PDB file of N, CA and C in Angstrom:
ATOM      1  N   VAL A   1      45.042 -94.350 125.689  1.00 66.00           N
ATOM      2  CA  VAL A   1      46.435 -94.211 125.310  1.00 66.00           C
ATOM      3  C   VAL A   1      46.510 -93.585 123.927  1.00 66.00           C
ATOM      4  N   GLY A   2      45.608 -93.960 123.040  1.00 73.00           N
ATOM      5  CA  GLY A   2      45.637 -93.419 121.685  1.00 73.00           C
ATOM      6  C   GLY A   2      45.391 -91.924 121.648  1.00 73.00           C
ATOM      7  N   PHE A   3      44.526 -91.420 122.511  1.00 70.00           N
ATOM      8  CA  PHE A   3      44.255 -89.988 122.530  1.00 70.00           C
ATOM      9  C   PHE A   3      45.298 -89.224 123.337  1.00 70.00           C
ATOM     10  N   SER A   4      45.729 -89.808 124.441  1.00 79.00           N
ATOM     11  CA  SER A   4      46.620 -89.062 125.327  1.00 79.00           C
ATOM     12  C   SER A   4      48.062 -89.042 124.837  1.00 79.00           C
ATOM     13  N   MET A   5      48.436 -89.921 123.925  1.00 79.00           N
ATOM     14  CA  MET A   5      49.810 -89.925 123.414  1.00 79.00           C
ATOM     15  C   MET A   5      49.845 -89.598 121.925  1.00 79.00           C
ATOM     16  N   ASN A   6      48.857 -88.841 121.440  1.00 82.00           N
ATOM     17  CA  ASN A   6      48.803 -88.485 120.030  1.00 82.00           C
ATOM     18  C   ASN A   6      49.212 -87.027 119.832  1.00 82.00           C
ATOM     19  N   GLY A   7      50.185 -86.571 120.619  1.00 82.00           N
ATOM     20  CA  GLY A   7      50.636 -85.197 120.521  1.00 82.00           C
ATOM     21  C   GLY A   7      51.855 -85.047 119.630  1.00 82.00           C
ATOM     22  N   LYS A   8      52.347 -83.829 119.550  1.00 81.00           N
ATOM     23  CA  LYS A   8      53.515 -83.525 118.702  1.00 81.00           C
ATOM     24  C   LYS A   8      54.756 -84.304 119.140  1.00 81.00           C
ATOM     25  N   LEU A   9      54.874 -84.570 120.438  1.00 79.00           N
ATOM     26  CA  LEU A   9      56.028 -85.303 120.950  1.00 79.00           C
ATOM     27  C   LEU A   9      56.126 -86.695 120.335  1.00 79.00           C
ATOM     28  N   TYR A  10      54.982 -87.283 120.004  1.00 79.00           N
ATOM     29  CA  TYR A  10      54.955 -88.631 119.444  1.00 79.00           C
ATOM     30  C   TYR A  10      54.567 -88.619 117.965  1.00 79.00           C
ATOM     31  N   ASN A  11      54.785 -87.502 117.280  1.00 80.00           N
ATOM     32  CA  ASN A  11      54.468 -87.327 115.852  1.00 80.00           C
ATOM     33  C   ASN A  11      52.978 -87.487 115.572  1.00 80.00           C
ATOM     34  N   GLY A  12      52.149 -87.044 116.505  1.00 81.00           N
ATOM     35  CA  GLY A  12      50.708 -87.120 116.339  1.00 81.00           C
ATOM     36  C   GLY A  12      50.140 -85.798 115.872  1.00 81.00           C
ATOM     37  N   GLY A  13      48.826 -85.709 115.827  1.00 82.00           N
ATOM     38  CA  GLY A  13      48.164 -84.526 115.323  1.00 82.00           C
ATOM     39  C   GLY A  13      47.613 -83.605 116.393  1.00 82.00           C
ATOM     40  N   PHE A  14      47.670 -83.969 117.662  1.00 83.00           N
ATOM     41  CA  PHE A  14      47.107 -83.137 118.723  1.00 83.00           C
ATOM     42  C   PHE A  14      48.152 -82.159 119.247  1.00 83.00           C
ATOM     43  N   ASP A  15      47.667 -81.045 119.815  1.00 84.00           N
ATOM     44  CA  ASP A  15      48.574 -80.070 120.427  1.00 84.00           C
ATOM     45  C   ASP A  15      48.951 -80.458 121.849  1.00 84.00           C
ATOM     46  N   PHE A  16      48.244 -81.391 122.433  1.00 83.00           N
ATOM     47  CA  PHE A  16      48.517 -81.797 123.811  1.00 83.00           C
ATOM     48  C   PHE A  16      48.793 -83.298 123.843  1.00 83.00           C
ATOM     49  N   SER A  17      49.517 -83.715 124.856  1.00 85.00           N
ATOM     50  CA  SER A  17      49.741 -85.151 125.051  1.00 85.00           C
ATOM     51  C   SER A  17      50.247 -85.376 126.465  1.00 85.00           C
ATOM     52  N   LEU A  18      50.061 -86.580 126.944  1.00 85.00           N
ATOM     53  CA  LEU A  18      50.614 -86.977 128.231  1.00 85.00           C
ATOM     54  C   LEU A  18      51.978 -87.604 128.000  1.00 85.00           C
ATOM     55  N   SER A  19      52.833 -87.464 128.976  1.00 86.00           N
ATOM     56  CA  SER A  19      54.115 -88.160 128.892  1.00 86.00           C
ATOM     57  C   SER A  19      53.881 -89.643 129.166  1.00 86.00           C
ATOM     58  N   PHE A  20      54.891 -90.443 128.920  1.00 87.00           N
ATOM     59  CA  PHE A  20      54.763 -91.877 129.173  1.00 87.00           C
ATOM     60  C   PHE A  20      54.485 -92.136 130.647  1.00 87.00           C
ATOM     61  N   SER A  21      55.163 -91.401 131.518  1.00 90.00           N
ATOM     62  CA  SER A  21      54.935 -91.604 132.952  1.00 90.00           C
ATOM     63  C   SER A  21      53.520 -91.179 133.350  1.00 90.00           C
ATOM     64  N   GLY A  22      52.951 -90.203 132.676  1.00 88.00           N
ATOM     65  CA  GLY A  22      51.570 -89.810 132.949  1.00 88.00           C
ATOM     66  C   GLY A  22      50.576 -90.890 132.563  1.00 88.00           C
ATOM     67  N   VAL A  23      50.817 -91.522 131.420  1.00 87.00           N
ATOM     68  CA  VAL A  23      49.942 -92.618 130.989  1.00 87.00           C
ATOM     69  C   VAL A  23      50.064 -93.795 131.945  1.00 87.00           C
ATOM     70  N   VAL A  24      51.301 -94.104 132.346  1.00 91.00           N
ATOM     71  CA  VAL A  24      51.514 -95.203 133.286  1.00 91.00           C
ATOM     72  C   VAL A  24      50.824 -94.899 134.611  1.00 91.00           C
ATOM     73  N   LEU A  25      50.873 -93.654 135.061  1.00 93.00           N
ATOM     74  CA  LEU A  25      50.197 -93.267 136.299  1.00 93.00           C
ATOM     75  C   LEU A  25      48.684 -93.443 136.173  1.00 93.00           C
ATOM     76  N   CYS A  26      48.120 -93.063 135.023  1.00 91.00           N
ATOM     77  CA  CYS A  26      46.675 -93.236 134.808  1.00 91.00           C
ATOM     78  C   CYS A  26      46.265 -94.703 134.848  1.00 91.00           C
ATOM     79  N   LEU A  27      47.140 -95.588 134.426  1.00 92.00           N
ATOM     80  CA  LEU A  27      46.832 -97.011 134.465  1.00 92.00           C
ATOM     81  C   LEU A  27      47.150 -97.632 135.819  1.00 92.00           C
ATOM     82  N   ALA A  28      48.112 -97.065 136.541  1.00 96.00           N
ATOM     83  CA  ALA A  28      48.524 -97.635 137.821  1.00 96.00           C
ATOM     84  C   ALA A  28      47.559 -97.286 138.949  1.00 96.00           C
ATOM     85  N   VAL A  29      46.915 -96.130 138.883  1.00 97.00           N
ATOM     86  CA  VAL A  29      46.018 -95.716 139.966  1.00 97.00           C
ATOM     87  C   VAL A  29      44.845 -96.690 140.131  1.00 97.00           C
ATOM     88  N   PRO A  30      44.106 -97.046 139.060  1.00 96.00           N
ATOM     89  CA  PRO A  30      43.030 -98.024 139.267  1.00 96.00           C
ATOM     90  C   PRO A  30      43.545 -99.386 139.723  1.00 96.00           C
ATOM     91  N   ALA A  31      44.712 -99.775 139.236  1.00 97.00           N
ATOM     92  CA  ALA A  31      45.277-101.055 139.673  1.00 97.00           C
ATOM     93  C   ALA A  31      45.631-101.009 141.151  1.00 97.00           C
ATOM     94  N   ALA A  32      46.160 -99.891 141.616  1.00 97.00           N
ATOM     95  CA  ALA A  32      46.512 -99.761 143.030  1.00 97.00           C
ATOM     96  C   ALA A  32      45.265 -99.712 143.907  1.00 97.00           C
ATOM     97  N   VAL A  33      44.191 -99.126 143.406  1.00 96.00           N
ATOM     98  CA  VAL A  33      42.944 -99.069 144.170  1.00 96.00           C
ATOM     99  C   VAL A  33      42.363-100.473 144.342  1.00 96.00           C
ATOM    100  N   MET A  34      42.597-101.345 143.378  1.00 96.00           N
ATOM    101  CA  MET A  34      42.026-102.689 143.444  1.00 96.00           C
ATOM    102  C   MET A  34      42.653-103.551 144.533  1.00 96.00           C
ATOM    103  N   VAL A  35      43.862-103.248 144.973  1.00 95.00           N
ATOM    104  CA  VAL A  35      44.511-104.069 146.002  1.00 95.00           C
ATOM    105  C   VAL A  35      43.722-104.044 147.309  1.00 95.00           C
ATOM    106  N   PRO A  36      43.420-102.867 147.899  1.00 96.00           N
ATOM    107  CA  PRO A  36      42.621-102.908 149.131  1.00 96.00           C
ATOM    108  C   PRO A  36      41.177-103.359 148.892  1.00 96.00           C
ATOM    109  N   VAL A  37      40.639-103.072 147.711  1.00 94.00           N
ATOM    110  CA  VAL A  37      39.274-103.513 147.417  1.00 94.00           C
ATOM    111  C   VAL A  37      39.199-105.032 147.451  1.00 94.00           C
ATOM    112  N   THR A  38      40.145-105.693 146.813  1.00 93.00           N
ATOM    113  CA  THR A  38      40.117-107.156 146.821  1.00 93.00           C
ATOM    114  C   THR A  38      40.440-107.715 148.195  1.00 93.00           C
ATOM    115  N   TRP A  39      41.294-107.034 148.939  1.00 93.00           N
ATOM    116  CA  TRP A  39      41.671-107.536 150.261  1.00 93.00           C
ATOM    117  C   TRP A  39      40.490-107.503 151.231  1.00 93.00           C
ATOM    118  N   PHE A  40      39.707-106.422 151.189  1.00 93.00           N
ATOM    119  CA  PHE A  40      38.650-106.243 152.181  1.00 93.00           C
ATOM    120  C   PHE A  40      37.259-106.661 151.713  1.00 93.00           C
ATOM    121  N   LEU A  41      36.979-106.632 150.432  1.00 92.00           N
ATOM    122  CA  LEU A  41      35.607-106.842 149.980  1.00 92.00           C
ATOM    123  C   LEU A  41      35.323-108.218 149.394  1.00 92.00           C
ATOM    124  N   ILE A  42      36.338-108.963 149.017  1.00 89.00           N
ATOM    125  CA  ILE A  42      36.093-110.286 148.449  1.00 89.00           C
ATOM    126  C   ILE A  42      36.157-111.325 149.554  1.00 89.00           C
ATOM    127  N   GLU A  43      35.098-112.092 149.657  1.00 89.00           N
ATOM    128  CA  GLU A  43      35.036-113.140 150.672  1.00 89.00           C
ATOM    129  C   GLU A  43      35.037-114.493 149.984  1.00 89.00           C
ATOM    130  N   GLU A  44      35.854-115.380 150.478  1.00 86.00           N
ATOM    131  CA  GLU A  44      35.905-116.734 149.947  1.00 86.00           C
ATOM    132  C   GLU A  44      35.274-117.681 150.950  1.00 86.00           C
ATOM    133  N   PRO A  45      34.581-118.692 150.452  1.00 85.00           N
ATOM    134  CA  PRO A  45      33.982-119.659 151.385  1.00 85.00           C
ATOM    135  C   PRO A  45      35.072-120.458 152.088  1.00 85.00           C
ATOM    136  N   ARG A  46      34.752-120.885 153.283  1.00 85.00           N
ATOM    137  CA  ARG A  46      35.700-121.692 154.051  1.00 85.00           C
ATOM    138  C   ARG A  46      35.910-123.024 153.360  1.00 85.00           C
ATOM    139  N   ARG A  47      37.087-123.576 153.540  1.00 81.00           N
ATOM    140  CA  ARG A  47      37.414-124.866 152.938  1.00 81.00           C
ATOM    141  C   ARG A  47      36.613-125.979 153.581  1.00 81.00           C
ATOM    142  N   LYS A  48      36.140-126.864 152.745  1.00 79.00           N
ATOM    143  CA  LYS A  48      35.423-128.032 153.248  1.00 79.00           C
ATOM    144  C   LYS A  48      36.442-129.086 153.661  1.00 79.00           C
ATOM    145  N   ALA A  49      35.922-130.172 154.142  1.00 82.00           N
ATOM    146  CA  ALA A  49      36.797-131.291 154.503  1.00 82.00           C
ATOM    147  C   ALA A  49      37.468-131.828 153.239  1.00 82.00           C
ATOM    148  N   GLU A  50      38.557-132.517 153.418  1.00 85.00           N
ATOM    149  CA  GLU A  50      39.297-133.072 152.284  1.00 85.00           C
ATOM    150  C   GLU A  50      38.417-134.027 151.481  1.00 85.00           C
ATOM    151  N   ARG A  51      38.558-133.956 150.160  1.00 84.00           N
ATOM    152  CA  ARG A  51      37.787-134.828 149.284  1.00 84.00           C
ATOM    153  C   ARG A  51      38.510-136.154 149.092  1.00 84.00           C
ATOM    154  N   THR A  52      37.719-137.156 148.851  1.00 91.00           N
ATOM    155  CA  THR A  52      38.318-138.448 148.527  1.00 91.00           C
ATOM    156  C   THR A  52      38.696-138.452 147.049  1.00 91.00           C
ATOM    157  N   CYS A  53      39.490-139.415 146.664  1.00 93.00           N
ATOM    158  CA  CYS A  53      39.924-139.524 145.272  1.00 93.00           C
ATOM    159  C   CYS A  53      38.720-139.746 144.355  1.00 93.00           C
ATOM    160  N   LYS A  54      37.763-140.524 144.806  1.00 95.00           N
ATOM    161  CA  LYS A  54      36.571-140.801 144.008  1.00 95.00           C
ATOM    162  C   LYS A  54      35.762-139.525 143.771  1.00 95.00           C
ATOM    163  N   GLU A  55      35.587-138.709 144.808  1.00 92.00           N
ATOM    164  CA  GLU A  55      34.867-137.443 144.656  1.00 92.00           C
ATOM    165  C   GLU A  55      35.617-136.503 143.719  1.00 92.00           C
ATOM    166  N   TYR A  56      36.925-136.463 143.859  1.00 92.00           N
ATOM    167  CA  TYR A  56      37.744-135.605 143.016  1.00 92.00           C
ATOM    168  C   TYR A  56      37.626-136.019 141.546  1.00 92.00           C
ATOM    169  N   LEU A  57      37.688-137.313 141.274  1.00 95.00           N
ATOM    170  CA  LEU A  57      37.565-137.796 139.900  1.00 95.00           C
ATOM    171  C   LEU A  57      36.173-137.526 139.336  1.00 95.00           C
ATOM    172  N   ARG A  58      35.133-137.665 140.167  1.00 95.00           N
ATOM    173  CA  ARG A  58      33.774-137.381 139.712  1.00 95.00           C
ATOM    174  C   ARG A  58      33.623-135.906 139.351  1.00 95.00           C
ATOM    175  N   GLU A  59      34.144-135.012 140.180  1.00 93.00           N
ATOM    176  CA  GLU A  59      34.075-133.584 139.886  1.00 93.00           C
ATOM    177  C   GLU A  59      34.886-133.234 138.643  1.00 93.00           C
ATOM    178  N   SER A  60      36.032-133.857 138.483  1.00 94.00           N
ATOM    179  CA  SER A  60      36.850-133.613 137.291  1.00 94.00           C
ATOM    180  C   SER A  60      36.119-134.062 136.035  1.00 94.00           C
ATOM    181  N   TRP A  61      35.469-135.211 136.094  1.00 95.00           N
ATOM    182  CA  TRP A  61      34.723-135.707 134.945  1.00 95.00           C
ATOM    183  C   TRP A  61      33.561-134.776 134.608  1.00 95.00           C
ATOM    184  N   GLN A  62      32.893-134.241 135.617  1.00 95.00           N
ATOM    185  CA  GLN A  62      31.803-133.296 135.367  1.00 95.00           C
ATOM    186  C   GLN A  62      32.321-132.040 134.679  1.00 95.00           C
ATOM    187  N   LEU A  63      33.495-131.573 135.074  1.00 93.00           N
ATOM    188  CA  LEU A  63      34.067-130.401 134.416  1.00 93.00           C
ATOM    189  C   LEU A  63      34.451-130.701 132.971  1.00 93.00           C
ATOM    190  N   LEU A  64      35.053-131.860 132.742  1.00 93.00           N
ATOM    191  CA  LEU A  64      35.498-132.214 131.396  1.00 93.00           C
ATOM    192  C   LEU A  64      34.342-132.453 130.438  1.00 93.00           C
ATOM    193  N   THR A  65      33.200-132.882 130.941  1.00 94.00           N
ATOM    194  CA  THR A  65      32.052-133.145 130.077  1.00 94.00           C
ATOM    195  C   THR A  65      31.092-131.965 130.010  1.00 94.00           C
ATOM    196  N   GLY A  66      31.440-130.839 130.587  1.00 94.00           N
ATOM    197  CA  GLY A  66      30.565-129.672 130.584  1.00 94.00           C
ATOM    198  C   GLY A  66      30.703-128.841 129.319  1.00 94.00           C
ATOM    199  N   LYS A  67      29.754-127.927 129.132  1.00 95.00           N
ATOM    200  CA  LYS A  67      29.747-127.049 127.967  1.00 95.00           C
ATOM    201  C   LYS A  67      30.956-126.122 127.938  1.00 95.00           C
ATOM    202  N   ALA A  68      31.344-125.615 129.083  1.00 94.00           N
ATOM    203  CA  ALA A  68      32.444-124.649 129.129  1.00 94.00           C
ATOM    204  C   ALA A  68      33.731-125.263 128.592  1.00 94.00           C
ATOM    205  N   PHE A  69      34.012-126.488 128.972  1.00 95.00           N
ATOM    206  CA  PHE A  69      35.225-127.149 128.498  1.00 95.00           C
ATOM    207  C   PHE A  69      35.153-127.384 126.994  1.00 95.00           C
ATOM    208  N   LEU A  70      33.972-127.733 126.489  1.00 94.00           N
ATOM    209  CA  LEU A  70      33.793-127.908 125.051  1.00 94.00           C
ATOM    210  C   LEU A  70      34.095-126.609 124.318  1.00 94.00           C
ATOM    211  N   TYR A  71      33.604-125.495 124.833  1.00 96.00           N
ATOM    212  CA  TYR A  71      33.841-124.216 124.176  1.00 96.00           C
ATOM    213  C   TYR A  71      35.312-123.822 124.215  1.00 96.00           C
ATOM    214  N   VAL A  72      35.995-124.128 125.296  1.00 95.00           N
ATOM    215  CA  VAL A  72      37.433-123.850 125.368  1.00 95.00           C
ATOM    216  C   VAL A  72      38.175-124.675 124.325  1.00 95.00           C
ATOM    217  N   LEU A  73      37.827-125.951 124.206  1.00 94.00           N
ATOM    218  CA  LEU A  73      38.462-126.801 123.193  1.00 94.00           C
ATOM    219  C   LEU A  73      38.166-126.307 121.783  1.00 94.00           C
ATOM    220  N   LEU A  74      36.906-125.939 121.516  1.00 95.00           N
ATOM    221  CA  LEU A  74      36.560-125.416 120.198  1.00 95.00           C
ATOM    222  C   LEU A  74      37.316-124.133 119.891  1.00 95.00           C
ATOM    223  N   ASN A  75      37.426-123.259 120.873  1.00 95.00           N
ATOM    224  CA  ASN A  75      38.161-122.014 120.676  1.00 95.00           C
ATOM    225  C   ASN A  75      39.622-122.297 120.356  1.00 95.00           C
ATOM    226  N   ALA A  76      40.243-123.178 121.116  1.00 94.00           N
ATOM    227  CA  ALA A  76      41.652-123.493 120.880  1.00 94.00           C
ATOM    228  C   ALA A  76      41.849-124.113 119.500  1.00 94.00           C
ATOM    229  N   PHE A  77      40.967-125.009 119.101  1.00 93.00           N
ATOM    230  CA  PHE A  77      41.107-125.678 117.809  1.00 93.00           C
ATOM    231  C   PHE A  77      40.820-124.727 116.655  1.00 93.00           C
ATOM    232  N   LEU A  78      39.716-123.980 116.750  1.00 94.00           N
ATOM    233  CA  LEU A  78      39.317-123.133 115.632  1.00 94.00           C
ATOM    234  C   LEU A  78      40.240-121.938 115.440  1.00 94.00           C
ATOM    235  N   THR A  79      40.713-121.334 116.528  1.00 93.00           N
ATOM    236  CA  THR A  79      41.609-120.187 116.342  1.00 93.00           C
ATOM    237  C   THR A  79      42.917-120.612 115.704  1.00 93.00           C
ATOM    238  N   THR A  80      43.465-121.748 116.097  1.00 90.00           N
ATOM    239  CA  THR A  80      44.703-122.189 115.450  1.00 90.00           C
ATOM    240  C   THR A  80      44.441-122.606 114.013  1.00 90.00           C
ATOM    241  N   SER A  81      43.281-123.179 113.736  1.00 89.00           N
ATOM    242  CA  SER A  81      42.962-123.565 112.361  1.00 89.00           C
ATOM    243  C   SER A  81      42.801-122.344 111.469  1.00 89.00           C
ATOM    244  N   ILE A  82      42.112-121.334 111.958  1.00 90.00           N
ATOM    245  CA  ILE A  82      41.867-120.140 111.153  1.00 90.00           C
ATOM    246  C   ILE A  82      43.147-119.330 110.979  1.00 90.00           C
ATOM    247  N   GLN A  83      43.999-119.290 111.979  1.00 87.00           N
ATOM    248  CA  GLN A  83      45.242-118.530 111.870  1.00 87.00           C
ATOM    249  C   GLN A  83      46.188-119.129 110.846  1.00 87.00           C
ATOM    250  N   GLU A  84      46.048-120.399 110.551  1.00 83.00           N
ATOM    251  CA  GLU A  84      46.936-121.052 109.597  1.00 83.00           C
ATOM    252  C   GLU A  84      46.507-120.843 108.151  1.00 83.00           C
ATOM    253  N   ILE A  85      45.358-120.215 107.917  1.00 84.00           N
ATOM    254  CA  ILE A  85      44.904-119.969 106.551  1.00 84.00           C
ATOM    255  C   ILE A  85      45.773-118.871 105.946  1.00 84.00           C
ATOM    256  N   THR A  86      46.362-119.157 104.810  1.00 82.00           N
ATOM    257  CA  THR A  86      47.208-118.182 104.120  1.00 82.00           C
ATOM    258  C   THR A  86      46.759-118.065 102.675  1.00 82.00           C
ATOM    259  N   THR A  87      47.324-117.114 101.978  1.00 80.00           N
ATOM    260  CA  THR A  87      47.022-116.923 100.574  1.00 80.00           C
ATOM    261  C   THR A  87      48.323-116.812  99.796  1.00 80.00           C
ATOM    262  N   THR A  88      48.287-117.250  98.569  1.00 83.00           N
ATOM    263  CA  THR A  88      49.490-117.150  97.738  1.00 83.00           C
ATOM    264  C   THR A  88      49.748-115.718  97.301  1.00 83.00           C
ATOM    265  N   ALA A  89      48.744-114.860  97.411  1.00 81.00           N
ATOM    266  CA  ALA A  89      48.911-113.469  97.009  1.00 81.00           C
ATOM    267  C   ALA A  89      49.531-112.623  98.108  1.00 81.00           C
ATOM    268  N   GLY A  90      49.805-113.202  99.267  1.00 77.00           N
ATOM    269  CA  GLY A  90      50.311-112.420 100.398  1.00 77.00           C
ATOM    270  C   GLY A  90      51.586-111.667 100.095  1.00 77.00           C
ATOM    271  N   GLY A  91      52.527-112.304  99.442  1.00 78.00           N
ATOM    272  CA  GLY A  91      53.789-111.642  99.122  1.00 78.00           C
ATOM    273  C   GLY A  91      53.610-110.477  98.174  1.00 78.00           C
ATOM    274  N   MET A  92      52.778-110.652  97.151  1.00 80.00           N
ATOM    275  CA  MET A  92      52.549-109.573  96.186  1.00 80.00           C
ATOM    276  C   MET A  92      51.772-108.420  96.816  1.00 80.00           C
ATOM    277  N   VAL A  93      50.853-108.731  97.702  1.00 80.00           N
ATOM    278  CA  VAL A  93      50.112-107.667  98.386  1.00 80.00           C
ATOM    279  C   VAL A  93      51.066-106.838  99.228  1.00 80.00           C
ATOM    280  N   LYS A  94      51.968-107.491  99.953  1.00 78.00           N
ATOM    281  CA  LYS A  94      52.945-106.755 100.757  1.00 78.00           C
ATOM    282  C   LYS A  94      53.828-105.884  99.887  1.00 78.00           C
ATOM    283  N   GLN A  95      54.253-106.419  98.767  1.00 79.00           N
ATOM    284  CA  GLN A  95      55.206-105.704  97.927  1.00 79.00           C
ATOM    285  C   GLN A  95      54.555-104.566  97.152  1.00 79.00           C
ATOM    286  N   ASN A  96      53.414-104.803  96.512  1.00 82.00           N
ATOM    287  CA  ASN A  96      52.814-103.803  95.625  1.00 82.00           C
ATOM    288  C   ASN A  96      51.836-102.871  96.326  1.00 82.00           C
ATOM    289  N   TRP A  97      50.979-103.412  97.180  1.00 81.00           N
ATOM    290  CA  TRP A  97      49.940-102.601  97.789  1.00 81.00           C
ATOM    291  C   TRP A  97      50.438-101.895  99.036  1.00 81.00           C
ATOM    292  N   ALA A  98      51.116-102.628  99.919  1.00 74.00           N
ATOM    293  CA  ALA A  98      51.580-102.044 101.173  1.00 74.00           C
ATOM    294  C   ALA A  98      52.968-101.434 101.046  1.00 74.00           C
ATOM    295  N   LYS A  99      53.643-101.656  99.942  1.00 72.00           N
ATOM    296  CA  LYS A  99      54.986-101.111  99.680  1.00 72.00           C
ATOM    297  C   LYS A  99      55.992-101.535 100.751  1.00 72.00           C
ATOM    298  N   VAL A 100      55.886-102.780 101.211  1.00 70.00           N
ATOM    299  CA  VAL A 100      56.829-103.322 102.179  1.00 70.00           C
ATOM    300  C   VAL A 100      57.985-103.927 101.416  1.00 70.00           C
ATOM    301  N   GLU A 101      59.188-103.606 101.836  1.00 67.00           N
ATOM    302  CA  GLU A 101      60.360-104.144 101.130  1.00 67.00           C
ATOM    303  C   GLU A 101      61.106-105.127 101.982  1.00 67.00           C
TER     304      GLU A 101
END
């Protein structure tokens, strides 16, 4: 998108550019191709017999105590913690360096 829409029409530096509908078409074609691919090539295993509540709780506990769940929790906690870090110089940087009014 950055190269194809960097023409004079969009105040860019290139002599050529795609229109918005051209870019959308370039993105829609692979998405449209994926519909029959997923319909015909992906196979799902047949459903097993219904699980009991005890089996369901055991499987849930295994998921909750696994590494993947720990990493999801760490990601959620750390990204929100890091995003909340601010600086007192932020306002002055915006005003003097970035010239934001």
